[in-house]
Amino acid sequence: MDSTRRFGKYRVEREVLDEQRLEEVTQRKTHSDTHPSVTEWLKDSSRCTVPKLKRSVLSSFPVLYWLPKYSVWDYGMPDLISGISVGIIHLPQGMAYALLASLPPVFGLYTSLYPALIYFFFGTSRHISIGTFTVLSIMVGSVTERLAPDGNFKMNGTNITTEIDITARDSYRVQVAAATTVLGGLIQVALGLVKFGFVGTYLSEPLVRAYTTAAAAHAVVAQLKYVFGVSPTRFSGPLSLVYTLKDVCSLLPQTHLPTVVVSAVSMVFLVAAKELNSFLSPKLPVPVPVELITIVAVTLISNYAHLNSNYTISVVGEIPCGLSPPSVPDVSIFGEVIGDAFALAIVGYAISISLGKTFALKHGYKVDSNQELVALGLSNVVGGFFQCYSVCPSMSRSLVQETTGGKTQMAGVASALIVLVTILKLGPLFQELPKAVLAVIVFVNLKGMFKQYADVVTLWRRNKIDLVVWLVTWVSTLLLNLDLGLAASITFALLTVIFRTQMPTYSVLGNVPGTELYLDIETHREAKEIAGVTIFRSSATVYFANAELYLEALKEKSGLDISKMIIYKRRQEAKQKRRERRAERRAKRQAKRERRAQRAAKQQQQQQVFSVEEEAGWRDTCMDGNVTDNEEQGWTERENGTVFVIPTSPRAPDGHCRWEYLKGGDPDCTSLGWMSELQDGDTTTLGSSSEDTLSRDLERVSLGSLGKWTWDIHSIILDLSTANFIDTVAIKAMKNIFQDFSEIDVDIYMAGCQASVVEQLELGDFFSESITKRQLFASVHDAVLYCLNHRGATSFPRCESSVDMHGSTKL
């Protein structure tokens, strides 16, 4: 009683609904009603109305939607404080990440300025901070070093050393980075315009986190040369990380000690300051700009102690004041970097949309995935004309912008102004900054990515397949580099999806007593299999990759080896026809004998009697299978305890006899003599299954109850409620299932088909005179009740349901 009050009860009374009756009751619309023609779609899409034009403009320029509503009183001060905080972080990160891209530090500042201004007009997220990011910087660096290696810019020097034209090298690398950025931005804009924003969904969270974790390892190895003051050989292509690390280790005896001291002191200070900052963050209104303080302090020390001239510590060098004019990128480079550009476009968008949706969900607004793709693409395209390299949001800067009270994209404008002032006036002040300090800043900011190794333990407990995706992504990105690693990771992730749909879980369902629920009998003890009915379900949709496996699983779960049973049935039918022909011939000969006997009787005028020879002929006829009284009703044959009954009359409406498989038995009948009669071709068709398997298969199928004989499967219900589509290959497989099981007189029904699946079955010419919508039911319970009413049942689990003579159901 308590459970009844807690969970409630319901009672429904309705008729059993097959698909044809369901369409009549619900007045289902036709395909033309729900799917407009191509002409109508083109007319509707080309029709221009004022509301439609307004929606199009606002979706293309989101700034026009929120800027007129902007409240300076409510949002002005929070956005300003947030923008200043983020702008201060932009300065050290911009210069440091430019080294990851193998570019002069000033181009990192450019990258922190222009894209943020473009995103202000086209972006839909209010909290992400567009600019430099570790992963993209490393990916750009791999391109610039591949196309502009140091070896291409050697100058004549002494016999011992060879000088490199750094100015020419950096100039060409800037061109390569700008061309790659513009091409990647064009790809993003094109994908956004064709509504391809969903491409980011193929980058699952485990894949992205593993990819960024491996990218952090690339970043660490790339910065080791600045930390130790060595000059390793530059490698590109697969295993370049291994070769670079090996070369750095071999150069450790040549470590530049002053550079190591600067690196160690800076790292200790940064780590301690960041930990203190995290500890005091709940009490601080704005995070302390630890990186900026470190840069300023070390720059002052380097300037007054002359670290570059006295200790040969490598410094940033000349930082020009002012902004460089825009320039058209070198289009001839596009062909060499198109693969890298596509990888940059996808990775940048994946990071952007994941961060954007995270903040949007937290603060209750919506991010348009397609518009984000366009906004990010335009930021890259315009930035590329001003010598910027590929951008995306930074997780650390975005968190600062959100936690310091940022409300809108105006915070991004404020941070861009801080960067602009630095470029115009403060840039030369950082010329004496050691590059080792920038490398240390990169190390410390990678702390969050290194923590992602804990995902291995978490995924081991939660999902082993996601763990495999994580490990494969991590290993492939480490060994194959960032571009090929990403391609291999996405391919493997998609293969896991295909394999999981190709090899789903197949189950036989049973009824939960007292309900209309049907659950897997292997995982639920109270689920009872319906006598005479097998309910089969796949956990995935049926399509070309698993259609054959679906049929095999159905045969295995139902316990019916259809191929063997059809072969045996046809052999018995052929044997019956031969007996009928022999009986017919013997009957003709008997008639002739009788006519001769009548003529002899008339001639001899004696009483008609059978001669000894005629009696012998009659006996032979009976022994050889001639028509007897039993055969007027039908004939039977016993094989291995199974009796096959083929009634010769009355016949079915289609003119064929209906086979009946009776299970029971004579314990003495243990041989399978009929197997020896199979010819070689039949034996090949049957395969290598044992005779006992066939005997069990034949014993399982039956149609009713008679005397000591018991009946088993007479109907199979295919639960297709998990299918969201069905293709032509699956439709053909379903047709084969109906045809094969009908040959052994087992009825097939389908249940739970979604409207889209029914529509696809109609378009695929699935329905015919032999397969109608009467064999599709609204639910499994409808199909079960129909089977029990149509074919009868020996037993049924006790349930609050009944079937009346009109087929109505009471639950």
mmCIF file of C-alpha atoms in Angstrom, residues 557-786:
data_model
loop_
_atom_site.group_PDB
_atom_site.id
_atom_site.type_symbol
_atom_site.label_atom_id
_atom_site.label_comp_id
_atom_site.label_asym_id
_atom_site.label_seq_id
_atom_site.Cartn_x
_atom_site.Cartn_y
_atom_site.Cartn_z
ATOM 1 C CA LYS A 557 18.781 -16.105 -29.420
ATOM 2 C CA SER A 558 15.681 -17.830 -30.808
ATOM 3 C CA GLY A 559 17.527 -21.159 -31.003
ATOM 4 C CA LEU A 560 16.310 -21.803 -34.555
ATOM 5 C CA ASP A 561 18.805 -22.811 -37.224
ATOM 6 C CA ILE A 562 16.648 -21.747 -40.146
ATOM 7 C CA SER A 563 18.939 -23.012 -42.886
ATOM 8 C CA LYS A 564 18.910 -26.573 -41.602
ATOM 9 C CA MET A 565 15.202 -26.554 -40.941
ATOM 10 C CA ILE A 566 14.346 -25.229 -44.381
ATOM 11 C CA ILE A 567 16.588 -27.832 -46.031
ATOM 12 C CA TYR A 568 15.013 -30.676 -44.046
ATOM 13 C CA LYS A 569 11.519 -29.388 -44.709
ATOM 14 C CA ARG A 570 12.111 -29.156 -48.437
ATOM 15 C CA ARG A 571 13.618 -32.640 -48.478
ATOM 16 C CA GLN A 572 10.577 -34.019 -46.681
ATOM 17 C CA GLU A 573 8.253 -32.180 -49.064
ATOM 18 C CA ALA A 574 10.145 -33.630 -52.017
ATOM 19 C CA LYS A 575 9.955 -37.067 -50.409
ATOM 20 C CA GLN A 576 6.193 -36.610 -49.947
ATOM 21 C CA LYS A 577 5.759 -35.644 -53.607
ATOM 22 C CA ARG A 578 7.703 -38.719 -54.698
ATOM 23 C CA ARG A 579 5.485 -40.906 -52.525
ATOM 24 C CA GLU A 580 2.387 -39.283 -53.986
ATOM 25 C CA ARG A 581 3.644 -39.883 -57.519
ATOM 26 C CA ARG A 582 4.461 -43.535 -56.710
ATOM 27 C CA ALA A 583 1.060 -43.952 -55.110
ATOM 28 C CA GLU A 584 -0.570 -42.442 -58.177
ATOM 29 C CA ARG A 585 1.287 -44.791 -60.502
ATOM 30 C CA ARG A 586 0.457 -47.800 -58.341
ATOM 31 C CA ALA A 587 -3.165 -46.706 -58.239
ATOM 32 C CA LYS A 588 -3.209 -46.632 -62.018
ATOM 33 C CA ARG A 589 -1.670 -50.094 -62.201
ATOM 34 C CA GLN A 590 -4.181 -51.308 -59.610
ATOM 35 C CA ALA A 591 -7.025 -49.901 -61.676
ATOM 36 C CA LYS A 592 -5.737 -51.728 -64.712
ATOM 37 C CA ARG A 593 -5.536 -54.970 -62.715
ATOM 38 C CA GLU A 594 -9.074 -54.462 -61.486
ATOM 39 C CA ARG A 595 -10.349 -53.872 -65.009
ATOM 40 C CA ARG A 596 -8.584 -57.030 -66.219
ATOM 41 C CA ALA A 597 -10.064 -58.913 -63.272
ATOM 42 C CA GLN A 598 -13.550 -57.656 -64.146
ATOM 43 C CA ARG A 599 -13.137 -58.703 -67.742
ATOM 44 C CA ALA A 600 -11.901 -62.125 -66.624
ATOM 45 C CA ALA A 601 -14.875 -62.436 -64.257
ATOM 46 C CA LYS A 602 -17.335 -61.674 -66.993
ATOM 47 C CA GLN A 603 -15.685 -64.179 -69.290
ATOM 48 C CA GLN A 604 -15.593 -66.906 -66.653
ATOM 49 C CA GLN A 605 -18.939 -65.702 -65.170
ATOM 50 C CA GLN A 606 -17.477 -66.231 -61.745
ATOM 51 C CA GLN A 607 -17.644 -64.170 -58.596
ATOM 52 C CA GLN A 608 -15.043 -61.351 -58.539
ATOM 53 C CA VAL A 609 -12.180 -62.238 -56.304
ATOM 54 C CA PHE A 610 -8.612 -61.113 -55.915
ATOM 55 C CA SER A 611 -5.947 -63.335 -57.319
ATOM 56 C CA VAL A 612 -2.872 -64.177 -55.331
ATOM 57 C CA GLU A 613 -0.812 -61.923 -57.585
ATOM 58 C CA GLU A 614 -3.181 -58.973 -57.046
ATOM 59 C CA GLU A 615 -3.105 -59.456 -53.275
ATOM 60 C CA ALA A 616 0.684 -59.335 -53.392
ATOM 61 C CA GLY A 617 0.526 -56.115 -55.395
ATOM 62 C CA TRP A 618 -1.857 -54.550 -52.878
ATOM 63 C CA ARG A 619 0.471 -55.468 -50.014
ATOM 64 C CA ASP A 620 3.426 -53.919 -51.841
ATOM 65 C CA THR A 621 1.491 -50.743 -52.415
ATOM 66 C CA CYS A 622 0.673 -50.333 -48.723
ATOM 67 C CA MET A 623 4.216 -51.040 -47.630
ATOM 68 C CA ASP A 624 5.648 -48.560 -50.133
ATOM 69 C CA GLY A 625 3.586 -45.618 -48.948
ATOM 70 C CA ASN A 626 0.392 -46.010 -50.971
ATOM 71 C CA VAL A 627 -2.682 -44.052 -49.906
ATOM 72 C CA THR A 628 -4.221 -45.448 -46.732
ATOM 73 C CA ASP A 629 -6.838 -44.253 -44.341
ATOM 74 C CA ASN A 630 -4.224 -42.492 -42.267
ATOM 75 C CA GLU A 631 -2.893 -40.704 -45.320
ATOM 76 C CA GLU A 632 -6.325 -39.290 -46.045
ATOM 77 C CA GLN A 633 -5.741 -37.181 -42.939
ATOM 78 C CA GLY A 634 -1.959 -36.715 -43.344
ATOM 79 C CA TRP A 635 1.295 -38.523 -42.767
ATOM 80 C CA THR A 636 3.811 -38.363 -39.997
ATOM 81 C CA GLU A 637 7.478 -39.114 -39.608
ATOM 82 C CA ARG A 638 9.509 -39.439 -36.442
ATOM 83 C CA GLU A 639 13.140 -38.280 -36.264
ATOM 84 C CA ASN A 640 15.127 -38.144 -33.018
ATOM 85 C CA GLY A 641 12.071 -37.724 -30.836
ATOM 86 C CA THR A 642 10.530 -35.034 -33.097
ATOM 87 C CA VAL A 643 7.358 -35.746 -35.057
ATOM 88 C CA PHE A 644 6.805 -33.729 -38.256
ATOM 89 C CA VAL A 645 3.139 -33.583 -39.224
ATOM 90 C CA ILE A 646 2.243 -32.496 -42.758
ATOM 91 C CA PRO A 647 -1.524 -32.548 -43.201
ATOM 92 C CA THR A 648 -2.578 -33.215 -46.782
ATOM 93 C CA SER A 649 -6.033 -31.825 -46.121
ATOM 94 C CA PRO A 650 -7.398 -29.394 -45.447
ATOM 95 C CA ARG A 651 -4.833 -27.164 -47.103
ATOM 96 C CA ALA A 652 -4.056 -23.539 -46.297
ATOM 97 C CA PRO A 653 -5.715 -20.811 -48.389
ATOM 98 C CA ASP A 654 -2.510 -20.437 -50.438
ATOM 99 C CA GLY A 655 -2.693 -24.101 -51.392
ATOM 100 C CA HIS A 656 0.295 -25.201 -49.314
ATOM 101 C CA CYS A 657 0.358 -27.608 -46.435
ATOM 102 C CA ARG A 658 1.182 -26.146 -43.026
ATOM 103 C CA TRP A 659 4.080 -27.750 -41.251
ATOM 104 C CA GLU A 660 3.831 -28.565 -37.598
ATOM 105 C CA TYR A 661 6.791 -29.388 -35.395
ATOM 106 C CA LEU A 662 5.839 -31.437 -32.361
ATOM 107 C CA LYS A 663 8.209 -31.806 -29.458
ATOM 108 C CA GLY A 664 8.014 -34.938 -27.409
ATOM 109 C CA GLY A 665 9.118 -38.241 -27.396
ATOM 110 C CA ASP A 666 10.144 -41.645 -27.586
ATOM 111 C CA PRO A 667 13.382 -42.069 -25.665
ATOM 112 C CA ASP A 668 14.315 -44.924 -27.955
ATOM 113 C CA CYS A 669 14.367 -42.659 -31.004
ATOM 114 C CA THR A 670 17.925 -41.373 -30.816
ATOM 115 C CA SER A 671 19.154 -41.752 -34.369
ATOM 116 C CA LEU A 672 19.075 -39.183 -37.141
ATOM 117 C CA GLY A 673 18.835 -41.425 -40.143
ATOM 118 C CA TRP A 674 17.732 -38.598 -42.377
ATOM 119 C CA MET A 675 21.129 -36.934 -42.063
ATOM 120 C CA SER A 676 22.681 -39.770 -44.047
ATOM 121 C CA GLU A 677 20.237 -39.044 -46.860
ATOM 122 C CA LEU A 678 21.543 -35.489 -47.330
ATOM 123 C CA GLN A 679 23.634 -35.060 -50.396
ATOM 124 C CA ASP A 680 27.019 -33.344 -50.440
ATOM 125 C CA GLY A 681 25.541 -30.011 -51.408
ATOM 126 C CA ASP A 682 23.095 -30.150 -48.547
ATOM 127 C CA THR A 683 25.820 -31.035 -46.084
ATOM 128 C CA THR A 684 27.837 -28.001 -47.197
ATOM 129 C CA THR A 685 24.829 -25.766 -46.747
ATOM 130 C CA LEU A 686 24.198 -27.039 -43.279
ATOM 131 C CA GLY A 687 27.692 -26.201 -42.160
ATOM 132 C CA SER A 688 29.549 -27.875 -39.381
ATOM 133 C CA SER A 689 26.799 -27.864 -36.750
ATOM 134 C CA SER A 690 26.141 -31.151 -35.029
ATOM 135 C CA GLU A 691 23.074 -33.305 -35.536
ATOM 136 C CA ASP A 692 22.024 -32.692 -31.958
ATOM 137 C CA THR A 693 21.849 -28.963 -32.653
ATOM 138 C CA LEU A 694 19.439 -29.513 -35.524
ATOM 139 C CA SER A 695 17.356 -31.844 -33.413
ATOM 140 C CA ARG A 696 17.036 -29.176 -30.740
ATOM 141 C CA ASP A 697 16.155 -26.575 -33.377
ATOM 142 C CA LEU A 698 13.422 -28.752 -34.847
ATOM 143 C CA GLU A 699 12.013 -29.572 -31.444
ATOM 144 C CA ARG A 700 11.641 -25.899 -30.503
ATOM 145 C CA VAL A 701 9.162 -24.929 -33.210
ATOM 146 C CA SER A 702 5.512 -25.922 -32.943
ATOM 147 C CA LEU A 703 2.038 -24.568 -33.317
ATOM 148 C CA GLY A 704 -0.258 -25.756 -30.566
ATOM 149 C CA SER A 705 -0.993 -28.482 -28.046
ATOM 150 C CA LEU A 706 -2.156 -32.025 -28.716
ATOM 151 C CA GLY A 707 -2.172 -34.898 -26.288
ATOM 152 C CA LYS A 708 1.248 -35.570 -24.843
ATOM 153 C CA TRP A 709 2.950 -33.242 -27.373
ATOM 154 C CA THR A 710 3.942 -29.713 -26.220
ATOM 155 C CA TRP A 711 4.287 -26.613 -28.360
ATOM 156 C CA ASP A 712 7.107 -24.029 -28.261
ATOM 157 C CA ILE A 713 7.877 -20.945 -30.465
ATOM 158 C CA HIS A 714 5.151 -19.883 -32.858
ATOM 159 C CA SER A 715 5.817 -16.100 -33.007
ATOM 160 C CA ILE A 716 8.846 -13.777 -32.915
ATOM 161 C CA ILE A 717 8.525 -10.078 -32.098
ATOM 162 C CA LEU A 718 11.307 -7.701 -33.189
ATOM 163 C CA ASP A 719 11.472 -4.749 -30.799
ATOM 164 C CA LEU A 720 12.719 -1.839 -32.964
ATOM 165 C CA SER A 721 12.147 0.914 -30.414
ATOM 166 C CA THR A 722 15.923 1.581 -30.321
ATOM 167 C CA ALA A 723 16.128 2.191 -34.088
ATOM 168 C CA ASN A 724 16.124 5.850 -35.143
ATOM 169 C CA PHE A 725 16.655 5.073 -38.825
ATOM 170 C CA ILE A 726 16.807 2.099 -41.173
ATOM 171 C CA ASP A 727 18.639 1.891 -44.491
ATOM 172 C CA THR A 728 18.082 -0.202 -47.602
ATOM 173 C CA VAL A 729 20.440 -2.965 -46.456
ATOM 174 C CA ALA A 730 18.572 -3.310 -43.165
ATOM 175 C CA ILE A 731 15.236 -3.323 -45.012
ATOM 176 C CA LYS A 732 16.432 -6.213 -47.159
ATOM 177 C CA ALA A 733 17.600 -8.033 -44.038
ATOM 178 C CA MET A 734 14.172 -7.577 -42.455
ATOM 179 C CA LYS A 735 12.507 -8.933 -45.581
ATOM 180 C CA ASN A 736 14.756 -11.991 -45.435
ATOM 181 C CA ILE A 737 13.807 -12.525 -41.799
ATOM 182 C CA PHE A 738 10.097 -12.488 -42.664
ATOM 183 C CA GLN A 739 10.591 -14.836 -45.618
ATOM 184 C CA ASP A 740 12.903 -17.295 -43.852
ATOM 185 C CA PHE A 741 10.788 -17.703 -40.747
ATOM 186 C CA SER A 742 7.576 -17.914 -42.757
ATOM 187 C CA GLU A 743 9.081 -20.970 -44.480
ATOM 188 C CA ILE A 744 9.086 -22.775 -41.143
ATOM 189 C CA ASP A 745 5.661 -21.323 -40.210
ATOM 190 C CA VAL A 746 6.893 -18.937 -37.502
ATOM 191 C CA ASP A 747 5.116 -15.582 -37.518
ATOM 192 C CA ILE A 748 7.265 -12.416 -37.418
ATOM 193 C CA TYR A 749 6.061 -9.087 -36.036
ATOM 194 C CA MET A 750 7.739 -5.735 -35.416
ATOM 195 C CA ALA A 751 6.964 -3.381 -32.552
ATOM 196 C CA GLY A 752 7.838 0.103 -31.341
ATOM 197 C CA CYS A 753 8.854 1.525 -34.730
ATOM 198 C CA GLN A 754 9.272 5.292 -34.743
ATOM 199 C CA ALA A 755 7.348 7.270 -37.338
ATOM 200 C CA SER A 756 10.534 8.027 -39.272
ATOM 201 C CA VAL A 757 11.384 4.315 -39.428
ATOM 202 C CA VAL A 758 7.897 3.446 -40.698
ATOM 203 C CA GLU A 759 8.257 6.149 -43.330
ATOM 204 C CA GLN A 760 11.615 4.734 -44.443
ATOM 205 C CA LEU A 761 10.090 1.250 -44.625
ATOM 206 C CA GLU A 762 7.385 2.631 -46.907
ATOM 207 C CA LEU A 763 9.884 4.389 -49.157
ATOM 208 C CA GLY A 764 12.003 1.220 -49.277
ATOM 209 C CA ASP A 765 9.084 -0.888 -50.587
ATOM 210 C CA PHE A 766 9.157 -3.069 -47.497
ATOM 211 C CA PHE A 767 5.413 -3.630 -47.374
ATOM 212 C CA SER A 768 3.752 -6.018 -49.790
ATOM 213 C CA GLU A 769 0.897 -8.503 -49.903
ATOM 214 C CA SER A 770 2.796 -10.875 -47.633
ATOM 215 C CA ILE A 771 4.189 -8.186 -45.287
ATOM 216 C CA THR A 772 1.626 -5.605 -44.245
ATOM 217 C CA LYS A 773 1.302 -2.931 -41.600
ATOM 218 C CA ARG A 774 -0.855 -5.387 -39.681
ATOM 219 C CA GLN A 775 2.440 -6.954 -38.637
ATOM 220 C CA LEU A 776 3.723 -3.725 -37.073
ATOM 221 C CA PHE A 777 2.473 -2.823 -33.611
ATOM 222 C CA ALA A 778 2.592 0.311 -31.507
ATOM 223 C CA SER A 779 4.289 -1.456 -28.612
ATOM 224 C CA VAL A 780 5.681 -4.818 -27.641
ATOM 225 C CA HIS A 781 2.691 -5.467 -25.399
ATOM 226 C CA ASP A 782 0.283 -4.912 -28.304
ATOM 227 C CA ALA A 783 2.215 -7.433 -30.353
ATOM 228 C CA VAL A 784 2.281 -9.990 -27.521
ATOM 229 C CA LEU A 785 -1.450 -9.738 -26.929
ATOM 230 C CA TYR A 786 -2.139 -10.131 -30.630
#
